[in-house]
Amino acid sequence: MAAKYKTLVVRAERGVGVESELMAERFSIVVKDIARKALDEWNPLKSDFTAIRDDRDVEIDLPLKDPKLYDLLKNLNLTKISEDKAVFTLPVYVISYDSEWIGTENYVDNKVYIISIYIDDETKRLVEQVARDLVSKEPGEEEELEGIEEE
């Protein structure tokens, strides 16, 4: 059975950049498949392996540009916050499979996969920016992006 929506998979690597792919498979299936793929690429002697769900609140302009978008967003806690803005909760999985500990409390991600539901190109760019920030931040530095906030 084909998904009603697409799943966005972003791969980011320190010093290399970001690659994105849209998949027409159910979100939960893609998360598991990418986790298996990352597990095969993981070196347990070098780093930790983590898969974390990280729901993000995303603002979107009203009225919605595509009427079909409402059918998707209503299942993502779509809430009107003003006459021209709404917010929805975007499920995002961060799979880190190559990281380095710097000291006893800080680490940096060298390679990650980010998986989310594809909403539109603007949200795709925001998710790609999260991936870029994860592999480029210095130890202990938090990422903050306008329009997409950690819940």
Short mmCIF file of C-alpha atoms in Angstrom, two decimals:
data_model
loop_
_atom_site.label_atom_id
_atom_site.label_comp_id
_atom_site.label_asym_id
_atom_site.label_seq_id
_atom_site.Cartn_x
_atom_site.Cartn_y
_atom_site.Cartn_z
CA MET A 1 0.00 0.00 0.00
CA ALA A 2 1.48 3.37 -1.02
CA ALA A 3 1.73 6.16 1.49
CA LYS A 4 -0.57 9.19 1.23
CA TYR A 5 2.50 11.34 1.75
CA LYS A 6 6.22 11.18 1.12
CA THR A 7 8.94 10.61 3.67
CA LEU A 8 12.00 12.86 3.64
CA VAL A 9 15.40 11.28 4.33
CA VAL A 10 18.33 13.64 4.82
CA ARG A 11 21.90 12.37 5.21
CA ALA A 12 24.51 14.81 6.53
CA GLU A 13 28.22 14.30 7.01
CA ARG A 14 30.74 16.69 8.53
CA GLY A 15 32.82 18.30 5.77
CA VAL A 16 30.74 16.72 2.98
CA GLY A 17 27.30 18.32 3.16
CA VAL A 18 23.70 17.22 2.92
CA GLU A 19 21.86 14.84 0.59
CA SER A 20 18.05 14.58 0.50
CA GLU A 21 15.75 11.92 -0.85
CA LEU A 22 11.96 11.66 -0.97
CA MET A 23 10.53 8.18 -0.54
CA ALA A 24 6.96 7.07 -1.26
CA GLU A 25 6.92 4.63 1.63
CA ARG A 26 5.24 4.86 5.04
CA PHE A 27 7.14 6.95 7.56
CA SER A 28 7.53 4.16 10.14
CA ILE A 29 8.88 1.73 7.51
CA VAL A 30 11.45 4.27 6.27
CA VAL A 31 12.63 5.04 9.82
CA LYS A 32 13.29 1.34 10.45
CA ASP A 33 14.95 0.81 7.05
CA ILE A 34 17.27 3.81 7.50
CA ALA A 35 18.11 2.72 11.06
CA ARG A 36 19.17 -0.69 9.67
CA LYS A 37 21.23 1.01 6.96
CA ALA A 38 22.93 3.29 9.51
CA LEU A 39 23.56 0.29 11.76
CA ASP A 40 25.45 -1.38 8.91
CA GLU A 41 27.56 1.80 8.49
CA TRP A 42 28.19 2.18 12.25
CA ASN A 43 31.56 1.32 13.80
CA PRO A 44 30.79 0.30 17.43
CA LEU A 45 34.48 0.58 18.33
CA LYS A 46 34.49 4.26 17.36
CA SER A 47 31.17 5.83 18.39
CA ASP A 48 27.71 5.54 19.89
CA PHE A 49 24.61 4.72 17.84
CA THR A 50 21.46 6.67 18.67
CA ALA A 51 17.99 6.92 17.15
CA ILE A 52 15.93 9.66 18.76
CA ARG A 53 12.46 11.00 17.99
CA ASP A 54 12.56 14.78 18.16
CA ASP A 55 9.15 16.38 17.53
CA ARG A 56 9.43 19.91 16.16
CA ASP A 57 6.82 22.65 16.08
CA VAL A 58 6.72 24.28 12.65
CA GLU A 59 4.87 27.49 11.72
CA ILE A 60 3.04 27.63 8.42
CA ASP A 61 1.28 30.49 6.63
CA LEU A 62 -2.49 30.57 6.29
CA PRO A 63 -4.41 30.07 4.14
CA LEU A 64 -2.83 26.79 3.13
CA LYS A 65 -1.57 26.86 -0.47
CA ASP A 66 -2.71 23.31 -1.22
CA PRO A 67 -6.09 22.02 0.04
CA LYS A 68 -4.63 18.48 0.27
CA LEU A 69 -2.12 19.79 2.79
CA TYR A 70 -4.87 20.11 5.40
CA ASP A 71 -5.51 16.34 5.28
CA LEU A 72 -1.87 15.71 6.20
CA LEU A 73 -1.45 18.51 8.75
CA LYS A 74 -4.64 17.78 10.68
CA ASN A 75 -2.96 14.54 11.81
CA LEU A 76 0.08 16.52 12.99
CA ASN A 77 -1.68 18.62 15.65
CA LEU A 78 -2.41 21.55 13.31
CA THR A 79 -3.38 24.57 15.43
CA LYS A 80 -4.26 28.06 14.26
CA ILE A 81 -2.22 30.62 16.23
CA SER A 82 -3.31 33.80 14.42
CA GLU A 83 -5.30 34.88 11.37
CA ASP A 84 -2.36 34.20 9.06
CA LYS A 85 -0.32 31.54 10.93
CA ALA A 86 -0.74 27.99 12.16
CA VAL A 87 1.62 25.55 13.84
CA PHE A 88 1.93 21.78 13.48
CA THR A 89 4.11 19.13 15.12
CA LEU A 90 6.55 17.49 12.73
CA PRO A 91 7.90 14.10 13.84
CA VAL A 92 11.64 13.99 13.15
CA TYR A 93 13.96 11.05 13.80
CA VAL A 94 17.66 11.77 14.23
CA ILE A 95 19.90 8.74 13.71
CA SER A 96 23.51 9.39 14.66
CA TYR A 97 25.95 6.65 13.80
CA ASP A 98 29.32 8.40 13.81
CA SER A 99 30.02 10.76 16.69
CA GLU A 100 32.98 11.72 18.83
CA TRP A 101 33.11 12.46 22.52
CA ILE A 102 35.13 15.57 23.31
CA GLY A 103 35.93 15.44 27.00
CA THR A 104 33.45 13.81 29.35
CA GLU A 105 30.26 15.76 28.57
CA ASN A 106 30.42 17.04 24.98
CA TYR A 107 30.22 15.27 21.65
CA VAL A 108 29.96 16.12 17.97
CA ASP A 109 27.99 14.27 15.32
CA ASN A 110 29.99 13.44 12.20
CA LYS A 111 27.30 11.50 10.30
CA VAL A 112 23.54 11.56 10.76
CA TYR A 113 20.31 10.63 9.04
CA ILE A 114 17.25 12.80 9.65
CA ILE A 115 13.87 11.33 8.72
CA SER A 116 10.61 13.30 8.68
CA ILE A 117 7.33 13.49 6.85
CA TYR A 118 7.65 15.63 3.71
CA ILE A 119 5.31 18.61 3.97
CA ASP A 120 6.61 21.08 1.38
CA ASP A 121 9.90 22.45 0.05
CA GLU A 122 10.14 25.11 2.76
CA THR A 123 9.86 22.54 5.55
CA LYS A 124 12.34 20.34 3.65
CA ARG A 125 14.86 23.20 3.72
CA LEU A 126 14.34 23.61 7.47
CA VAL A 127 14.96 19.89 8.09
CA GLU A 128 18.07 20.02 5.88
CA GLN A 129 19.29 22.97 7.97
CA VAL A 130 18.82 20.94 11.17
CA ALA A 131 21.00 18.23 9.60
CA ARG A 132 23.66 20.76 8.57
CA ASP A 133 23.68 22.27 12.04
CA LEU A 134 24.05 18.87 13.72
CA VAL A 135 27.21 17.98 11.79
CA SER A 136 28.73 21.45 11.92
CA LYS A 137 28.09 22.53 15.50
CA GLU A 138 30.90 22.67 17.99
CA PRO A 139 30.75 20.46 21.09
CA GLY A 140 28.03 21.61 23.49
CA GLU A 141 26.51 24.07 21.00
CA GLU A 142 22.73 23.90 20.52
CA GLU A 143 21.02 24.57 17.20
CA GLU A 144 18.23 27.13 17.00
CA LEU A 145 16.29 27.71 13.80
CA GLU A 146 13.65 30.27 13.03
CA GLY A 147 10.32 28.66 12.17
CA ILE A 148 11.18 25.22 13.56
CA GLU A 149 11.49 24.70 17.28
CA GLU A 150 12.16 21.72 19.45
CA GLU A 151 9.03 20.76 21.37
#
